[in-house]
Amino acid sequence: MASSLISDSAAWKALEDHIPAINQAHLRDLLADEGRSASLIKELNGTVLDLSRQRVTKETMDLLLNLAKEANVKEKITKMFAGERINKTENRAVLHVALRAPKDEVITCDGQNTVPAVHEVLDKIKAFSEKVRTGEWVGATGKPLTDVVCIGIGGSFLGPLFVHTALQTEPKCAEAAGKRQLRFLSNVDPIDVALALDGLEPETTLVVIVSKTFTTAETMLNAKTVRSWIIASLGKDAVAKHMVAVSTNLKLVSEFGIDTANAFAFWDWVGGRFSVCSAVGVAPLALQYGFENVEKFLQGAWDVDKHFRDASLESNIPVLLGLIGVWNATFLGYPSRAILPYCQSLSKLAPHIQQVSMESNGKGVTIEGVRTPYPTGQIDFGEPGTNGQHSFYQLIHQGRVIPCDFIGIIKSQHSVHLKGEMVSNHDELMCNFFAQADALAYGKTKEQLLAEGVPEALVSHKTFTGNRPSLSILLPTLTPYTVGQLLAMYEHQVAVQGFVWGINSFDQWGVELGKVLALKVRKEVSLARNQGTKVTAFNYSTNFLLNQYLKEKEEVMKTFE
Ligand SMILES: O=P(O)(O)OC[C@H]1O[C@H](O)[C@H](O)[C@@H](O)[C@@H]1O
């Protein structure tokens, strides 16, 4: 197939030609047009998306939609849902949507309906989690397993952590969790092992090893370390009662010593960073919050999936989000995006979306392998508001332009209103949510400052240029259902961006080189430690640093087995 670059298309050129017109317009003026604002506000099952503070006009949106047509976005969505192998470099389908499809849906891959297999695993998790939660499944000494430690990294960690953090303060979920604990062990740093196991007893702990491949070095070393912790206290036979696994590689699970009857499968058509709705997230979350709550989370994601699959481009929320992302990152030249939830329970949203977005779209070539002459991907970061306001917002207001995603919740998980205070605590938080978006858009002019009597010498320091784009997402509540919606909106936004850029959002070759080099370093470190020799295998700097590091003999504080 001849490779064609989207940037050679007339639709792309029309957008480039349109940039000067947008550079003439200030958000202050654009926001005065109420019709424009109304047309940029969308709603889906109670969740509102407001794009009116983006640097776009009706013409921009039309041109972006033309670009989506030129890039065959609709066809690509259809191919994704049809189970075509759109992840060409790995020859895989991309079917995380099948993970949340209800039983009566048909989503095929290689002529096979995937939905029954998905529900078979869900049923297995339901039965297992209920047994553990009710105490029918006990540990080696007959005690119920009240604490769960999940071992996994990357996609086998960030999604479950995000959802867990969002649900742990939700009243119904908190009640369902009771005194149970869910912890995560991801980093191969032994400090993370110490933190994850601190205060836990092996006899009441269930370990869930989560790894798509079951070969990830960090996860395997952590799994072996925690297995030793269990064996040291309860003996070898305890492993079957205290360790279960989630993986696509059941052969390696079994070789590790885990009975595959206690393993929860998923499939190669689920990418790691899109796997939170598979057993990767469902197993730990069902253990903590009960299966019914996790079902509602899947339902929220599925409702957005259906909308993404069926809605026209013009009214399709993930498509619009994706187009705005492309417009900002590629055409307006804003390489970053800040994810700013005004909700402490969403504190792990940004780290999760970082992987979903940056591992997916951080590519330098098109799906046909041609170097992209235009920038792709976004640098994502974020913190909950109001914390971020007292940290990095200075740069966002007066330094570089960073498009912001503001996420607010209408009804808090925890309402407090002190007598005598003008507003409730949640209202106080949300006042900031509303104020920040307008502060960025409108800014503050020299004239306003002078009228306020600001001394001349300070005027330029206190001036805000404004015209800084943001979008607002308003969720009615933060429940398993809306967390599912939010997740799917971001997942599909990322896919749309990749579809437009013409890249493969579903592979991650960029993580390989470092892993391979680490193997070589490991070999040299082991040799040097065992033989007391100096490292000479690398460049001057690496040899120097390694020898400096190896000078000190490590004092091992703990050895198991
Ligand atoms: O689930 P695993 O096979 O252990 O993989 C964990 C992680 O490994 C790599 O870093 C990949 O880049 C990630 O996409 C993946 O999520």
Coordinates of C-alpha atoms and ligand atoms in Angstrom, one line a residue:
M1 CA 0.0 0.0 0.0
A2 CA 1.3 3.4 -0.9
S3 CA 2.0 5.5 2.2
S4 CA 0.1 8.7 2.4
L5 CA 0.6 11.4 5.0
I6 CA -2.4 13.1 6.4
S7 CA -0.4 16.3 6.4
D8 CA -0.4 16.2 2.6
S9 CA -4.2 16.4 2.5
A10 CA -6.3 19.5 1.6
A11 CA -8.1 19.1 4.9
W12 CA -4.8 19.5 6.8
K13 CA -3.7 22.4 4.7
A14 CA -7.0 24.1 5.2
L15 CA -6.4 23.9 9.0
E16 CA -2.9 25.3 8.6
D17 CA -4.3 28.2 6.6
H18 CA -6.9 28.8 9.3
I19 CA -4.3 29.3 12.1
P20 CA -3.8 33.1 11.4
A21 CA -7.5 33.7 11.7
I22 CA -7.5 32.0 15.1
N23 CA -4.4 33.9 16.1
Q24 CA -6.5 37.1 15.6
A25 CA -9.2 36.0 17.9
H26 CA -9.0 36.2 21.7
L27 CA -11.0 33.9 23.9
R28 CA -12.4 36.9 25.7
D29 CA -14.2 37.8 22.5
L30 CA -15.0 34.3 21.4
L31 CA -16.8 33.7 24.7
A32 CA -19.0 36.7 24.2
D33 CA -20.7 34.7 21.4
E34 CA -23.3 32.7 23.3
G35 CA -24.4 30.7 20.3
R36 CA -20.8 29.6 19.8
S37 CA -20.5 28.5 23.4
A38 CA -23.8 26.7 23.3
S39 CA -22.8 24.7 20.3
L40 CA -19.5 23.7 22.0
I41 CA -21.3 22.2 25.1
K42 CA -22.2 18.5 24.8
E43 CA -23.9 16.1 27.3
L44 CA -23.8 12.4 27.6
N45 CA -25.8 10.5 30.3
G46 CA -25.6 13.4 32.7
T47 CA -21.9 14.2 32.0
V48 CA -21.2 17.6 30.5
L49 CA -18.3 18.5 28.2
D50 CA -17.7 22.2 27.6
L51 CA -15.2 23.0 24.8
S52 CA -16.1 26.7 24.6
R53 CA -12.8 27.8 26.1
Q54 CA -10.9 26.2 23.3
R55 CA -9.3 28.4 20.7
V56 CA -11.8 27.4 18.0
T57 CA -14.6 28.9 16.0
K58 CA -17.4 27.2 14.1
E59 CA -15.1 27.2 11.1
T60 CA -12.3 25.5 13.1
M61 CA -14.7 22.7 14.2
D62 CA -15.9 22.2 10.6
L63 CA -12.3 22.0 9.4
L64 CA -11.4 19.6 12.1
L65 CA -14.4 17.4 11.3
N66 CA -13.2 17.5 7.6
L67 CA -9.8 16.3 8.8
A68 CA -11.5 13.5 10.7
K69 CA -13.3 12.4 7.5
E70 CA -10.1 12.7 5.6
A71 CA -8.3 10.5 8.2
N72 CA -11.2 7.9 8.0
V73 CA -11.8 8.2 11.7
K74 CA -15.3 6.7 11.5
E75 CA -14.1 3.8 9.5
K76 CA -11.2 3.2 11.9
I77 CA -13.7 3.2 14.8
T78 CA -15.8 0.6 13.0
K79 CA -12.7 -1.5 12.3
M80 CA -11.7 -1.4 16.0
F81 CA -15.2 -2.6 17.1
A82 CA -15.2 -5.2 14.3
G83 CA -12.0 -6.8 15.8
E84 CA -9.8 -6.1 12.8
R85 CA -6.1 -6.3 13.5
I86 CA -5.6 -2.5 13.6
N87 CA -2.5 -2.9 15.8
K88 CA -0.5 -3.8 12.7
T89 CA 3.0 -4.0 14.1
E90 CA 1.9 -6.6 16.6
N91 CA -0.8 -8.1 14.3
R92 CA -3.5 -7.7 17.0
A93 CA -7.0 -6.6 17.3
V94 CA -7.8 -3.8 19.8
L95 CA -10.9 -4.8 21.6
H96 CA -10.9 -3.4 25.2
V97 CA -14.5 -2.4 24.4
A98 CA -15.5 -6.1 24.5
L99 CA -14.4 -6.2 28.1
R100 CA -17.4 -4.1 29.1
A101 CA -19.9 -5.3 26.6
P102 CA -23.1 -6.8 28.1
K103 CA -23.8 -10.5 27.6
D104 CA -26.1 -10.1 24.6
E105 CA -23.6 -8.0 22.6
V106 CA -21.6 -9.7 19.8
I107 CA -18.1 -8.5 19.3
T108 CA -16.1 -10.8 17.1
C109 CA -12.4 -11.4 16.6
D110 CA -11.3 -13.8 14.0
G111 CA -14.9 -14.9 13.5
Q112 CA -15.4 -15.8 17.2
N113 CA -17.7 -13.8 19.5
T114 CA -15.4 -12.6 22.3
V115 CA -18.2 -11.6 24.7
P116 CA -19.0 -15.1 26.1
A117 CA -15.3 -15.6 27.0
V118 CA -15.3 -12.2 28.7
H119 CA -18.3 -13.0 30.8
E120 CA -16.9 -16.4 31.7
V121 CA -14.0 -14.7 33.3
L122 CA -16.2 -12.1 34.9
D123 CA -18.4 -14.9 36.4
K124 CA -15.2 -16.6 37.7
I125 CA -14.0 -13.4 39.4
K126 CA -17.5 -12.8 40.8
A127 CA -17.5 -16.3 42.4
F128 CA -13.9 -16.0 43.6
S129 CA -14.3 -12.5 45.1
E130 CA -17.5 -13.5 46.9
K131 CA -15.8 -16.5 48.4
V132 CA -12.9 -14.4 49.6
R133 CA -15.1 -11.5 50.9
T134 CA -17.5 -13.8 52.8
G135 CA -14.6 -15.8 54.3
E136 CA -15.5 -19.0 52.5
W137 CA -12.1 -18.9 51.0
V138 CA -9.5 -18.9 53.8
G139 CA -5.8 -18.7 54.1
A140 CA -3.4 -21.5 55.1
T141 CA -4.1 -21.1 58.9
G142 CA -7.9 -21.0 58.4
K143 CA -8.2 -17.2 58.7
P144 CA -10.2 -15.1 56.2
L145 CA -8.1 -13.0 53.8
T146 CA -8.8 -9.4 54.6
D147 CA -6.0 -7.7 52.7
V148 CA -5.0 -7.8 49.1
V149 CA -1.7 -6.9 47.6
C150 CA -1.7 -6.5 43.8
I151 CA 1.7 -6.8 42.2
G152 CA 2.0 -5.3 38.7
I153 CA 3.4 -2.3 36.8
G154 CA 2.4 0.0 34.0
G155 CA -1.0 -1.0 32.6
S156 CA -1.2 -3.8 35.2
F157 CA -1.1 -1.2 37.9
L158 CA -2.1 2.4 36.9
G159 CA -5.6 1.8 35.8
P160 CA -6.6 -0.3 38.9
L161 CA -4.9 2.3 41.2
F162 CA -6.8 5.1 39.5
V163 CA -10.2 3.4 39.9
H164 CA -9.4 2.2 43.4
T165 CA -8.5 5.7 44.5
A166 CA -11.7 7.1 42.9
L167 CA -13.9 4.5 44.7
Q168 CA -12.4 4.3 48.1
T169 CA -14.1 7.4 49.3
E170 CA -17.4 6.7 47.6
P171 CA -19.9 5.9 50.4
K172 CA -21.4 2.7 48.9
C173 CA -18.0 1.4 47.9
A174 CA -16.4 2.4 51.2
E175 CA -19.2 0.5 53.0
A176 CA -18.7 -2.5 50.8
A177 CA -14.9 -2.4 51.5
G178 CA -15.4 -2.3 55.2
K179 CA -12.0 -2.8 56.9
R180 CA -10.5 -4.6 53.9
Q181 CA -7.3 -3.2 52.5
L182 CA -6.2 -3.1 48.8
R183 CA -2.6 -2.2 48.2
F184 CA -0.4 -2.1 45.2
L185 CA 3.2 -3.1 44.7
S186 CA 4.6 -1.8 41.4
N187 CA 8.2 -0.5 41.6
V188 CA 11.0 -3.0 41.8
D189 CA 12.5 -0.7 44.5
P190 CA 12.7 -2.9 47.7
I191 CA 11.3 0.2 49.5
D192 CA 8.1 -0.3 47.6
V193 CA 8.0 -3.9 48.9
A194 CA 8.5 -2.7 52.5
L195 CA 5.7 -0.1 52.1
A196 CA 3.3 -2.5 50.4
L197 CA 3.7 -5.2 53.1
D198 CA 4.1 -2.9 56.1
G199 CA 1.7 -4.0 58.9
L200 CA 0.3 -6.9 56.9
E201 CA 0.3 -10.5 58.1
P202 CA 0.9 -13.3 55.5
E203 CA -1.9 -15.4 57.0
T204 CA -4.6 -12.8 56.2
T205 CA -3.1 -11.5 52.9
L206 CA -4.1 -12.5 49.4
V207 CA -1.6 -11.6 46.7
V208 CA -2.7 -11.0 43.1
I209 CA 0.1 -11.1 40.6
V210 CA -1.0 -9.0 37.6
S211 CA 1.0 -9.2 34.4
K212 CA -0.2 -9.5 30.8
T213 CA 2.9 -11.2 29.7
F214 CA 4.0 -12.7 33.1
T215 CA 7.6 -11.9 32.1
T216 CA 7.9 -8.2 33.2
A217 CA 11.2 -8.2 35.2
E218 CA 10.0 -5.8 38.0
T219 CA 6.7 -7.7 38.6
M220 CA 8.4 -11.1 38.5
L221 CA 11.1 -10.1 41.1
N222 CA 8.4 -8.5 43.3
A223 CA 6.2 -11.6 43.0
K224 CA 9.1 -13.9 44.0
T225 CA 9.9 -11.6 46.9
V226 CA 6.4 -11.6 48.2
R227 CA 6.1 -15.4 47.6
S228 CA 9.2 -15.8 49.8
W229 CA 7.5 -13.6 52.4
I230 CA 4.5 -15.9 52.5
I231 CA 6.6 -19.1 52.4
A232 CA 8.9 -17.9 55.2
S233 CA 5.9 -17.5 57.5
L234 CA 3.4 -20.2 56.3
G235 CA 5.3 -22.8 54.3
K236 CA 5.3 -23.7 50.6
D237 CA 1.8 -25.2 50.5
A238 CA 0.4 -21.8 51.5
V239 CA 1.1 -20.3 48.0
A240 CA -2.0 -22.0 46.5
K241 CA -4.2 -20.3 49.1
H242 CA -2.5 -16.9 49.2
M243 CA -1.5 -16.2 45.6
V244 CA -3.6 -15.9 42.5
A245 CA -2.8 -14.4 39.1
V246 CA -4.2 -12.3 36.2
S247 CA -2.5 -12.9 32.9
T248 CA -2.8 -13.8 29.2
N249 CA 0.1 -16.3 29.8
L250 CA -1.4 -19.1 31.9
K251 CA 1.5 -21.4 31.1
L252 CA 3.9 -19.1 32.9
V253 CA 1.4 -18.6 35.7
S254 CA 1.4 -22.3 36.2
E255 CA 5.2 -22.5 36.1
F256 CA 5.4 -19.9 38.8
G257 CA 3.5 -22.3 41.0
I258 CA 0.0 -20.9 40.9
D259 CA -2.8 -23.2 40.2
T260 CA -4.5 -22.0 37.0
A261 CA -7.8 -22.7 38.6
N262 CA -7.0 -19.5 40.5
A263 CA -5.9 -17.5 37.5
F264 CA -8.0 -15.0 35.6
A265 CA -7.3 -14.8 32.0
F266 CA -7.5 -12.1 29.4
W267 CA -6.5 -11.9 25.8
D268 CA -3.8 -10.4 23.5
W269 CA -6.5 -8.1 22.0
V270 CA -6.4 -6.2 25.3
G271 CA -3.5 -3.7 25.4
G272 CA -1.9 -3.4 28.8
R273 CA -2.8 0.3 29.2
F274 CA -6.3 -0.4 28.1
S275 CA -6.7 -3.4 30.5
V276 CA -8.3 -2.0 33.6
C277 CA -11.7 -3.4 32.5
S278 CA -10.3 -6.9 32.2
A279 CA -9.4 -9.1 35.1
V280 CA -6.5 -6.7 35.6
G281 CA -8.8 -4.2 37.3
V282 CA -11.9 -6.3 37.9
A283 CA -10.3 -8.9 40.1
P284 CA -8.7 -6.5 42.7
L285 CA -11.6 -4.1 42.6
A286 CA -14.2 -6.9 43.0
L287 CA -12.2 -8.2 46.0
Q288 CA -12.2 -4.8 47.6
Y289 CA -15.7 -3.4 46.6
G290 CA -17.8 -6.4 45.7
F291 CA -18.6 -7.4 42.1
E292 CA -21.8 -5.4 41.8
N293 CA -19.9 -2.1 42.2
V294 CA -17.4 -3.1 39.5
E295 CA -20.3 -4.1 37.2
K296 CA -21.5 -0.5 37.4
F297 CA -18.0 0.8 36.5
L298 CA -18.1 -1.5 33.4
Q299 CA -21.5 -0.2 32.5
G300 CA -20.3 3.4 32.6
A301 CA -17.5 2.6 30.2
W302 CA -19.8 0.6 27.9
D303 CA -22.3 3.5 27.6
V304 CA -19.5 5.7 26.3
D305 CA -18.3 2.9 24.0
K306 CA -21.7 2.7 22.4
H307 CA -21.8 6.4 21.9
F308 CA -18.3 6.4 20.5
R309 CA -19.3 3.5 18.1
D310 CA -22.7 5.0 17.0
A311 CA -22.7 8.8 17.3
S312 CA -22.0 11.0 14.3
L313 CA -18.6 12.6 14.2
E314 CA -20.2 16.0 15.0
S315 CA -21.8 14.9 18.2
N316 CA -19.3 12.3 19.2
I317 CA -17.7 13.3 22.5
P318 CA -14.4 11.3 22.3
V319 CA -14.1 12.3 18.6
L320 CA -14.4 16.0 19.5
L321 CA -11.9 15.5 22.4
G322 CA -9.5 13.8 20.1
L323 CA -9.8 16.6 17.4
I324 CA -9.2 19.3 20.0
G325 CA -6.1 17.4 21.2
V326 CA -4.8 17.3 17.6
W327 CA -5.6 21.0 17.1
N328 CA -3.8 22.0 20.2
A329 CA -0.8 19.7 20.0
T330 CA -0.1 19.8 16.3
F331 CA -1.6 23.0 14.8
L332 CA -1.4 25.5 17.6
G333 CA 1.9 24.0 18.8
Y334 CA 1.1 23.4 22.4
P335 CA 3.0 20.2 23.3
S336 CA 1.6 19.7 26.8
R337 CA -1.8 19.2 28.5
A338 CA -2.6 19.5 32.2
I339 CA -5.2 17.1 33.7
L340 CA -6.7 18.9 36.6
P341 CA -9.5 17.2 38.5
Y342 CA -11.2 19.2 41.2
C343 CA -11.7 16.1 43.2
Q344 CA -9.1 14.5 45.5
S345 CA -10.4 11.0 44.6
L346 CA -9.3 11.6 41.1
S347 CA -5.7 12.1 42.2
K348 CA -4.5 9.1 40.2
L349 CA -6.3 10.0 37.0
A350 CA -3.4 12.0 35.6
P351 CA -0.8 9.2 36.2
H352 CA -3.1 6.7 34.5
I353 CA -3.9 8.9 31.5
Q354 CA -0.2 9.7 31.2
Q355 CA 0.3 6.0 30.3
V356 CA -2.8 5.7 28.2
S357 CA -1.9 8.8 26.2
M358 CA 1.8 9.0 26.1
E359 CA 2.6 5.3 25.6
S360 CA -0.1 5.2 22.9
N361 CA 0.6 8.4 21.0
G362 CA 4.3 9.0 21.7
K363 CA 5.3 7.8 18.3
G364 CA 7.6 9.1 15.6
V365 CA 6.4 7.2 12.5
T366 CA 3.0 6.6 10.9
I367 CA 1.5 3.1 10.9
E368 CA 3.2 2.6 7.6
G369 CA 6.5 3.4 9.1
V370 CA 7.0 6.9 7.6
R371 CA 8.5 9.5 9.9
T372 CA 5.8 12.0 10.8
P373 CA 6.7 15.5 9.7
Y374 CA 4.3 16.9 12.3
P375 CA 4.4 16.6 16.1
T376 CA 2.3 13.8 17.6
G377 CA 1.5 12.9 21.2
Q378 CA 1.1 15.2 24.2
I379 CA 3.1 15.7 27.3
D380 CA 0.5 15.0 30.0
F381 CA 0.7 15.8 33.6
G382 CA -1.6 16.9 36.4
E383 CA -2.6 17.1 40.0
P384 CA -5.9 17.7 41.7
G385 CA -7.0 21.3 42.1
T386 CA -6.7 23.2 44.3
N387 CA -3.3 21.7 45.2
G388 CA -2.0 22.4 41.7
Q389 CA -3.0 26.1 42.0
H390 CA -0.4 26.5 44.8
S391 CA 2.3 24.8 42.8
F392 CA 2.5 24.9 38.9
Y393 CA -0.4 27.1 37.9
Q394 CA 1.8 30.2 37.8
L395 CA 3.5 28.8 34.7
I396 CA 0.1 28.0 33.2
H397 CA -1.2 31.5 33.8
Q398 CA 1.8 33.6 32.8
G399 CA 4.4 31.3 31.4
R400 CA 3.8 28.7 28.7
V401 CA 0.5 28.0 27.2
I402 CA -0.7 24.6 28.5
P403 CA -4.2 23.5 27.5
C404 CA -6.0 22.3 30.6
D405 CA -8.6 19.7 31.3
F406 CA -10.7 20.8 34.3
I407 CA -12.8 18.0 35.8
G408 CA -15.4 18.9 38.4
I409 CA -18.0 16.9 40.3
I410 CA -21.5 18.3 41.0
K411 CA -22.3 16.3 44.1
S412 CA -19.3 15.5 46.4
Q413 CA -18.7 12.1 47.8
H414 CA -18.3 13.9 51.2
S415 CA -20.3 17.0 51.9
V416 CA -19.3 19.4 54.7
H417 CA -20.8 22.8 55.5
L418 CA -19.5 24.6 58.5
K419 CA -22.0 26.8 60.3
G420 CA -21.4 30.5 59.5
E421 CA -19.3 29.8 56.3
M422 CA -20.6 31.4 53.1
V423 CA -20.5 28.2 51.1
S424 CA -20.0 24.5 51.8
N425 CA -16.5 23.0 51.5
H426 CA -17.3 21.4 48.2
D427 CA -18.7 24.7 46.9
E428 CA -15.4 26.3 47.9
L429 CA -13.5 23.7 45.9
M430 CA -15.7 24.1 42.9
C431 CA -15.6 27.9 43.0
N432 CA -11.9 27.5 42.1
F433 CA -12.8 25.1 39.3
F434 CA -15.1 27.7 37.7
A435 CA -12.7 30.6 38.4
Q436 CA -9.6 29.1 37.0
A437 CA -11.0 28.3 33.5
D438 CA -12.2 31.9 33.1
A439 CA -9.0 33.4 34.5
L440 CA -7.0 31.5 31.9
A441 CA -9.4 32.5 29.1
Y442 CA -9.9 36.2 29.9
G443 CA -6.6 37.1 31.6
K444 CA -6.2 40.7 32.9
T445 CA -5.2 43.7 30.8
K446 CA -2.9 46.6 31.5
E447 CA -6.0 48.9 31.4
Q448 CA -7.8 47.0 34.1
L449 CA -4.7 47.0 36.3
L450 CA -4.2 50.7 35.9
A451 CA -7.9 51.4 36.7
E452 CA -7.4 49.4 39.9
G453 CA -4.5 51.7 40.8
V454 CA -1.7 49.1 40.4
P455 CA 1.7 50.9 40.5
E456 CA 3.1 51.3 37.0
A457 CA 6.2 49.3 37.9
L458 CA 4.1 46.3 38.7
V459 CA 1.7 46.4 35.8
S460 CA 3.6 44.1 33.4
H461 CA 4.2 41.6 36.3
K462 CA 0.5 41.5 37.1
T463 CA -0.7 41.3 33.5
F464 CA -2.3 38.1 32.3
T465 CA -2.5 37.7 28.6
G466 CA -5.4 35.2 28.8
N467 CA -6.4 33.4 25.6
R468 CA -5.2 30.2 27.3
P469 CA -7.4 27.2 26.3
S470 CA -9.1 24.8 28.6
L471 CA -12.0 22.3 28.6
S472 CA -14.3 21.5 31.4
I473 CA -15.9 18.1 32.2
L474 CA -18.6 18.2 34.8
L475 CA -19.7 14.8 36.3
P476 CA -22.9 14.6 38.3
T477 CA -21.2 12.4 41.0
L478 CA -18.1 10.3 41.3
T479 CA -19.5 6.8 41.4
P480 CA -18.3 3.5 39.8
Y481 CA -20.6 4.4 36.8
T482 CA -19.1 7.9 36.1
V483 CA -15.6 6.7 36.7
G484 CA -16.2 4.2 33.9
Q485 CA -17.5 7.0 31.7
L486 CA -14.5 9.2 32.4
L487 CA -12.1 6.4 31.7
A488 CA -13.7 5.5 28.3
M489 CA -13.8 9.1 27.2
Y490 CA -10.1 9.4 27.7
E491 CA -9.3 6.0 26.2
H492 CA -11.2 6.8 23.0
Q493 CA -9.9 10.4 22.8
V494 CA -6.4 8.9 22.6
A495 CA -7.5 6.5 19.9
V496 CA -9.0 9.3 17.9
Q497 CA -5.8 11.4 18.1
G498 CA -3.8 8.4 16.9
F499 CA -6.3 7.7 14.1
V500 CA -6.0 11.3 12.8
W501 CA -2.2 11.4 13.2
G502 CA -2.1 8.1 11.3
I503 CA 0.1 6.4 13.9
N504 CA -0.3 3.1 15.7
S505 CA -1.6 4.0 19.1
F506 CA -1.6 0.4 20.3
D507 CA 2.1 -0.7 20.2
Q508 CA 4.9 0.5 22.5
W509 CA 8.2 -0.4 20.9
G510 CA 9.7 2.7 22.6
V511 CA 9.9 0.9 25.9
E512 CA 12.1 -1.9 24.7
L513 CA 15.6 -0.3 24.3
G514 CA 16.0 0.6 27.9
K515 CA 14.8 -2.8 29.1
V516 CA 17.4 -4.6 26.9
L517 CA 20.2 -2.3 28.1
A518 CA 19.2 -3.0 31.7
L519 CA 19.8 -6.7 31.1
K520 CA 23.3 -5.9 30.0
V521 CA 23.9 -3.7 33.0
R522 CA 22.5 -6.5 35.3
K523 CA 25.0 -9.0 33.9
E524 CA 27.9 -6.6 34.5
V525 CA 26.8 -5.7 38.0
S526 CA 26.5 -9.3 39.0
L527 CA 29.9 -10.1 37.5
A528 CA 31.5 -7.1 39.3
R529 CA 29.9 -7.9 42.6
N530 CA 30.8 -11.6 42.5
Q531 CA 34.3 -11.2 41.2
G532 CA 35.2 -7.8 42.7
T533 CA 36.3 -6.6 39.3
K534 CA 35.8 -3.1 37.8
V535 CA 33.2 -2.5 35.1
T536 CA 34.7 -1.6 31.7
A537 CA 32.0 -2.7 29.3
F538 CA 30.4 0.8 28.7
N539 CA 31.3 4.3 27.9
Y540 CA 33.5 6.4 30.3
S541 CA 30.6 7.9 32.1
T542 CA 28.6 4.7 32.6
N543 CA 31.7 2.8 33.7
F544 CA 32.5 5.6 36.1
L545 CA 29.1 5.8 37.6
L546 CA 28.7 2.1 37.9
N547 CA 32.1 1.7 39.6
Q548 CA 31.2 4.5 42.0
Y549 CA 28.0 2.7 42.8
L550 CA 29.7 -0.6 43.2
K551 CA 32.4 0.7 45.6
E552 CA 30.0 0.4 48.4
K553 CA 29.1 -3.1 49.4
E554 CA 25.3 -3.4 49.8
E555 CA 24.2 -4.2 53.3
V556 CA 21.3 -6.7 52.7
M557 CA 18.8 -6.2 55.5
K558 CA 16.5 -9.0 54.7
T559 CA 16.8 -12.3 52.9
F560 CA 14.0 -14.8 52.4
E561 CA 14.5 -18.5 51.8
Ligands
LIG1 O1 1.3 -6.5 32.2 P1 2.8 -6.7 31.9 O2 3.0 -7.7 30.8 O3 3.6 -7.1 33.1 O4 3.3 -5.4 31.4 C1 3.4 -4.2 32.1 C2 3.9 -3.0 31.3 O5 5.1 -3.4 30.6 C3 5.6 -2.5 29.7 O6 6.3 -1.5 30.3 C4 4.7 -2.0 28.7 O7 5.2 -0.9 28.0 C5 3.4 -1.6 29.4 O8 2.4 -1.2 28.4 C6 2.8 -2.7 30.2 O9 1.7 -2.3 30.8

